[in-house]
Amino acid sequence: MAVTGYAQKSFGWAATDTSGVLSPLHFSRRENGSDDVTIKILYCGVCHSDLHSVKNDWGFTKYPIVPGHEIVGLVTKTGCDVQKFKVGDRVGVGVIVGSCKTCDICQQDLENYCPKVIFTYNSRDQDGTRTYGGYSDIVVVDQHFVLHIPDNLSSDACAPLLCAGITVYSPMKYYGMAEPGKHLGVAGLGGLGHVAVKFGKAFGLKVTVISTSQKKESEAINKLGADSFLVSTDPAQLKAAMGTMDFIIDTIAAVHSLAPLLDLLKMNGKLVTVGLPDKPLELPIFPLVLGRKLVGGSDIGGMKETQEMLDFCGKHNINADIELIHIDYINTAFERLAKSEVRYRFVIDVANSLARN
Ligand code: NAP
Ligand code: ZN
């Protein structure tokens, strides 16, 4: 299949209907503008949002869709007004590639909440063309939305930080969770959750993983550094842990009950939801009111904070734990992601596997 009419030729993998099955697609991207950089994509992480999007779980997918918003690559072109980057730089691109830059929200460095935010895929770009994501050979991005990657991070394993990393880092900062000694629960040990465990430990917290089965217990403790592990389907374990946590970060991708999570919180505890299930969750009011608890949400992070998060990862040597795959494995990867079977993020070796198509 081909989509034509724009300026730079590009090649990637796209879903064309709600089956969510990906296949090769030739399309085009805008010419490199004065503020843009063109990036040759090396690696791209596979986020559960990619899976929600290709299947139109949220109801606003426009096909064909090229997913991918955890991009690491090399700069191959710079526009005449680009000062931040030069050809050959190793850079990252996350979930957003544009915003109005002038509104009150953008002025607070919160471009991610700008009403005119442009997402890396499935969005309308500044020139009216559609945005296509990182399961592709190149991407053209306004320099403001491009990030520097600290030298000590590996190109493949740091890709998931561009979405999963900032999505858990930002609420930890905003909701005051980064307080040494406090007790953090991480609900859902997937792409977001496993990075949340690493950040929690780097911030000096006690971290408990809240997971649907015992399968990930030994890795959570021995490899990721969690202090304890709670099986959310075991009523006895839940009862024993009631009222012990200061914060919970909820990364669960599917509809689930909030009641057990609220019960795990201490008085004044905070439950912050970052997962985006396709249907509303029921909010039990009694535990909220009687325990003066708080439920909040959070969406990725602004560009300044995303750079801060990457620099923090550089300082603490935090990469994601990944399974590196070739692009032609992507449909199987999506099936395994849907079953929570990935440990803990698939990353596509884009540069090496697209060349074979
Ligand atoms: P993921 O790798 O699939 O991890 C989600 C985890 O949730 C699974 O590993 C599983 O953990 C748990 N889980 C899945 N189904 C469940 C169920 N029915 N009941 C209870 N737990 C269940 O996904 P991800 O990439 O981390 O993304 C998680 C969610 O965050 C997705 O909805 C995604 O769209 C959303 N997201 C939001 C933002 C944002 O800015 N707010 C950014 C990125 C992603 P266990 O195996 O441990 O049970
Ligand atoms: Zn994502």
PDB file of N, CA and C in Angstrom, residues 105-155:
ATOM      1  N   ILE A 105      -0.280  27.003  28.931  1.00  0.00           N
ATOM      2  CA  ILE A 105       0.188  25.654  29.280  1.00  0.00           C
ATOM      3  C   ILE A 105       1.578  25.403  28.688  1.00  0.00           C
ATOM      4  N   CYS A 106       1.759  25.777  27.434  1.00  0.00           N
ATOM      5  CA  CYS A 106       3.087  25.618  26.810  1.00  0.00           C
ATOM      6  C   CYS A 106       4.127  26.475  27.531  1.00  0.00           C
ATOM      7  N   GLN A 107       3.695  27.677  27.973  1.00  0.00           N
ATOM      8  CA  GLN A 107       4.624  28.564  28.682  1.00  0.00           C
ATOM      9  C   GLN A 107       5.107  27.955  29.992  1.00  0.00           C
ATOM     10  N   GLN A 108       4.308  27.031  30.535  1.00  0.00           N
ATOM     11  CA  GLN A 108       4.726  26.330  31.770  1.00  0.00           C
ATOM     12  C   GLN A 108       5.517  25.059  31.447  1.00  0.00           C
ATOM     13  N   ASP A 109       5.959  24.911  30.193  1.00  0.00           N
ATOM     14  CA  ASP A 109       6.708  23.713  29.767  1.00  0.00           C
ATOM     15  C   ASP A 109       5.882  22.445  29.886  1.00  0.00           C
ATOM     16  N   LEU A 110       4.579  22.577  29.679  1.00  0.00           N
ATOM     17  CA  LEU A 110       3.689  21.406  29.749  1.00  0.00           C
ATOM     18  C   LEU A 110       3.024  21.191  28.384  1.00  0.00           C
ATOM     19  N   GLU A 111       3.869  21.177  27.336  1.00  0.00           N
ATOM     20  CA  GLU A 111       3.349  21.047  25.969  1.00  0.00           C
ATOM     21  C   GLU A 111       2.447  19.839  25.817  1.00  0.00           C
ATOM     22  N   ASN A 112       2.693  18.823  26.648  1.00  0.00           N
ATOM     23  CA  ASN A 112       1.899  17.588  26.571  1.00  0.00           C
ATOM     24  C   ASN A 112       0.426  17.832  26.880  1.00  0.00           C
ATOM     25  N   TYR A 113       0.113  18.929  27.611  1.00  0.00           N
ATOM     26  CA  TYR A 113      -1.282  19.230  27.933  1.00  0.00           C
ATOM     27  C   TYR A 113      -1.845  20.366  27.059  1.00  0.00           C
ATOM     28  N   CYS A 114      -1.088  20.833  26.089  1.00  0.00           N
ATOM     29  CA  CYS A 114      -1.559  21.905  25.195  1.00  0.00           C
ATOM     30  C   CYS A 114      -2.766  21.404  24.397  1.00  0.00           C
ATOM     31  N   PRO A 115      -3.824  22.224  24.286  1.00  0.00           N
ATOM     32  CA  PRO A 115      -4.987  21.779  23.501  1.00  0.00           C
ATOM     33  C   PRO A 115      -4.641  21.511  22.037  1.00  0.00           C
ATOM     34  N   LYS A 116      -3.517  22.099  21.574  1.00  0.00           N
ATOM     35  CA  LYS A 116      -3.146  21.882  20.167  1.00  0.00           C
ATOM     36  C   LYS A 116      -1.981  20.900  20.041  1.00  0.00           C
ATOM     37  N   VAL A 117      -1.788  20.064  21.041  1.00  0.00           N
ATOM     38  CA  VAL A 117      -0.682  19.101  21.005  1.00  0.00           C
ATOM     39  C   VAL A 117      -0.766  18.234  19.740  1.00  0.00           C
ATOM     40  N   ILE A 118       0.403  17.943  19.174  1.00  0.00           N
ATOM     41  CA  ILE A 118       0.463  17.056  18.004  1.00  0.00           C
ATOM     42  C   ILE A 118       1.161  15.772  18.436  1.00  0.00           C
ATOM     43  N   PHE A 119       0.476  14.663  18.308  1.00  0.00           N
ATOM     44  CA  PHE A 119       1.074  13.384  18.699  1.00  0.00           C
ATOM     45  C   PHE A 119       1.935  12.835  17.561  1.00  0.00           C
ATOM     46  N   THR A 120       2.870  11.992  17.950  1.00  0.00           N
ATOM     47  CA  THR A 120       3.866  11.468  17.008  1.00  0.00           C
ATOM     48  C   THR A 120       3.226  10.624  15.905  1.00  0.00           C
ATOM     49  N   TYR A 121       2.080  10.030  16.217  1.00  0.00           N
ATOM     50  CA  TYR A 121       1.321   9.344  15.151  1.00  0.00           C
ATOM     51  C   TYR A 121      -0.163   9.552  15.395  1.00  0.00           C
ATOM     52  N   ASN A 122      -0.936   9.300  14.339  1.00  0.00           N
ATOM     53  CA  ASN A 122      -2.408   9.428  14.414  1.00  0.00           C
ATOM     54  C   ASN A 122      -2.847  10.844  14.772  1.00  0.00           C
ATOM     55  N   SER A 123      -2.099  11.857  14.288  1.00  0.00           N
ATOM     56  CA  SER A 123      -2.418  13.255  14.575  1.00  0.00           C
ATOM     57  C   SER A 123      -2.305  14.034  13.274  1.00  0.00           C
ATOM     58  N   ARG A 124      -2.794  15.279  13.319  1.00  0.00           N
ATOM     59  CA  ARG A 124      -2.649  16.186  12.172  1.00  0.00           C
ATOM     60  C   ARG A 124      -1.402  17.034  12.423  1.00  0.00           C
ATOM     61  N   ASP A 125      -0.440  17.008  11.508  1.00  0.00           N
ATOM     62  CA  ASP A 125       0.822  17.738  11.710  1.00  0.00           C
ATOM     63  C   ASP A 125       0.629  19.234  11.439  1.00  0.00           C
ATOM     64  N   GLN A 126       1.658  20.033  11.740  1.00  0.00           N
ATOM     65  CA  GLN A 126       1.576  21.504  11.583  1.00  0.00           C
ATOM     66  C   GLN A 126       1.249  21.919  10.153  1.00  0.00           C
ATOM     67  N   ASP A 127       1.668  21.132   9.165  1.00  0.00           N
ATOM     68  CA  ASP A 127       1.404  21.477   7.762  1.00  0.00           C
ATOM     69  C   ASP A 127       0.145  20.792   7.222  1.00  0.00           C
ATOM     70  N   GLY A 128      -0.637  20.189   8.119  1.00  0.00           N
ATOM     71  CA  GLY A 128      -1.889  19.575   7.665  1.00  0.00           C
ATOM     72  C   GLY A 128      -1.772  18.114   7.266  1.00  0.00           C
ATOM     73  N   THR A 129      -0.540  17.627   7.125  1.00  0.00           N
ATOM     74  CA  THR A 129      -0.375  16.212   6.772  1.00  0.00           C
ATOM     75  C   THR A 129      -0.549  15.356   8.026  1.00  0.00           C
ATOM     76  N   ARG A 130      -0.678  14.055   7.855  1.00  0.00           N
ATOM     77  CA  ARG A 130      -0.849  13.176   9.012  1.00  0.00           C
ATOM     78  C   ARG A 130       0.512  12.815   9.605  1.00  0.00           C
ATOM     79  N   THR A 131       0.547  12.578  10.918  1.00  0.00           N
ATOM     80  CA  THR A 131       1.802  12.136  11.518  1.00  0.00           C
ATOM     81  C   THR A 131       1.851  10.606  11.504  1.00  0.00           C
ATOM     82  N   TYR A 132       3.053  10.107  11.273  1.00  0.00           N
ATOM     83  CA  TYR A 132       3.305   8.665  11.288  1.00  0.00           C
ATOM     84  C   TYR A 132       4.456   8.394  12.250  1.00  0.00           C
ATOM     85  N   GLY A 133       4.355   7.300  12.997  1.00  0.00           N
ATOM     86  CA  GLY A 133       5.292   7.048  14.088  1.00  0.00           C
ATOM     87  C   GLY A 133       6.571   6.326  13.705  1.00  0.00           C
ATOM     88  N   GLY A 134       7.183   5.741  14.721  1.00  0.00           N
ATOM     89  CA  GLY A 134       8.559   5.269  14.627  1.00  0.00           C
ATOM     90  C   GLY A 134       8.770   3.861  14.117  1.00  0.00           C
ATOM     91  N   TYR A 135       7.716   3.149  13.743  1.00  0.00           N
ATOM     92  CA  TYR A 135       7.928   1.841  13.108  1.00  0.00           C
ATOM     93  C   TYR A 135       8.232   2.108  11.635  1.00  0.00           C
ATOM     94  N   SER A 136       9.263   2.932  11.397  1.00  0.00           N
ATOM     95  CA  SER A 136       9.542   3.419  10.048  1.00  0.00           C
ATOM     96  C   SER A 136      10.984   3.887   9.970  1.00  0.00           C
ATOM     97  N   ASP A 137      11.430   4.198   8.751  1.00  0.00           N
ATOM     98  CA  ASP A 137      12.861   4.472   8.565  1.00  0.00           C
ATOM     99  C   ASP A 137      13.309   5.859   9.013  1.00  0.00           C
ATOM    100  N   ILE A 138      12.484   6.887   8.750  1.00  0.00           N
ATOM    101  CA  ILE A 138      12.886   8.258   9.120  1.00  0.00           C
ATOM    102  C   ILE A 138      11.700   8.990   9.743  1.00  0.00           C
ATOM    103  N   VAL A 139      12.037  10.093  10.451  1.00  0.00           N
ATOM    104  CA  VAL A 139      10.971  10.961  10.950  1.00  0.00           C
ATOM    105  C   VAL A 139      11.489  12.402  10.900  1.00  0.00           C
ATOM    106  N   VAL A 140      10.587  13.344  10.634  1.00  0.00           N
ATOM    107  CA  VAL A 140      10.945  14.768  10.566  1.00  0.00           C
ATOM    108  C   VAL A 140      10.258  15.464  11.738  1.00  0.00           C
ATOM    109  N   VAL A 141      11.059  16.106  12.607  1.00  0.00           N
ATOM    110  CA  VAL A 141      10.494  16.642  13.848  1.00  0.00           C
ATOM    111  C   VAL A 141      11.046  18.039  14.145  1.00  0.00           C
ATOM    112  N   ASP A 142      10.188  18.923  14.579  1.00  0.00           N
ATOM    113  CA  ASP A 142      10.580  20.241  15.087  1.00  0.00           C
ATOM    114  C   ASP A 142      11.596  20.032  16.222  1.00  0.00           C
ATOM    115  N   GLN A 143      12.708  20.751  16.165  1.00  0.00           N
ATOM    116  CA  GLN A 143      13.797  20.543  17.138  1.00  0.00           C
ATOM    117  C   GLN A 143      13.338  20.650  18.601  1.00  0.00           C
ATOM    118  N   HIS A 144      12.302  21.452  18.842  1.00  0.00           N
ATOM    119  CA  HIS A 144      11.831  21.632  20.222  1.00  0.00           C
ATOM    120  C   HIS A 144      11.357  20.311  20.832  1.00  0.00           C
ATOM    121  N   PHE A 145      10.952  19.375  19.975  1.00  0.00           N
ATOM    122  CA  PHE A 145      10.377  18.122  20.463  1.00  0.00           C
ATOM    123  C   PHE A 145      11.353  16.949  20.332  1.00  0.00           C
ATOM    124  N   VAL A 146      12.632  17.291  20.174  1.00  0.00           N
ATOM    125  CA  VAL A 146      13.678  16.268  20.035  1.00  0.00           C
ATOM    126  C   VAL A 146      14.565  16.341  21.275  1.00  0.00           C
ATOM    127  N   LEU A 147      15.026  15.178  21.725  1.00  0.00           N
ATOM    128  CA  LEU A 147      15.760  15.110  23.001  1.00  0.00           C
ATOM    129  C   LEU A 147      17.174  14.589  22.822  1.00  0.00           C
ATOM    130  N   HIS A 148      18.044  15.064  23.701  1.00  0.00           N
ATOM    131  CA  HIS A 148      19.419  14.539  23.731  1.00  0.00           C
ATOM    132  C   HIS A 148      19.441  13.262  24.569  1.00  0.00           C
ATOM    133  N   ILE A 149      20.186  12.268  24.098  1.00  0.00           N
ATOM    134  CA  ILE A 149      20.312  11.008  24.850  1.00  0.00           C
ATOM    135  C   ILE A 149      21.668  11.004  25.564  1.00  0.00           C
ATOM    136  N   PRO A 150      21.674  10.856  26.890  1.00  0.00           N
ATOM    137  CA  PRO A 150      22.962  10.795  27.596  1.00  0.00           C
ATOM    138  C   PRO A 150      23.854   9.664  27.040  1.00  0.00           C
ATOM    139  N   ASP A 151      25.156   9.927  26.988  1.00  0.00           N
ATOM    140  CA  ASP A 151      26.095   9.013  26.329  1.00  0.00           C
ATOM    141  C   ASP A 151      26.082   7.601  26.887  1.00  0.00           C
ATOM    142  N   ASN A 152      25.874   7.468  28.216  1.00  0.00           N
ATOM    143  CA  ASN A 152      26.014   6.131  28.801  1.00  0.00           C
ATOM    144  C   ASN A 152      24.774   5.254  28.626  1.00  0.00           C
ATOM    145  N   LEU A 153      23.694   5.781  28.091  1.00  0.00           N
ATOM    146  CA  LEU A 153      22.497   4.941  27.895  1.00  0.00           C
ATOM    147  C   LEU A 153      22.601   4.199  26.565  1.00  0.00           C
ATOM    148  N   SER A 154      22.127   2.935  26.540  1.00  0.00           N
ATOM    149  CA  SER A 154      22.211   2.199  25.272  1.00  0.00           C
ATOM    150  C   SER A 154      21.049   2.566  24.365  1.00  0.00           C
ATOM    151  N   SER A 155      21.331   2.644  23.072  1.00  0.00           N
ATOM    152  CA  SER A 155      20.331   3.158  22.114  1.00  0.00           C
ATOM    153  C   SER A 155      19.066   2.320  22.116  1.00  0.00           C
TER     154      SER A 155
END
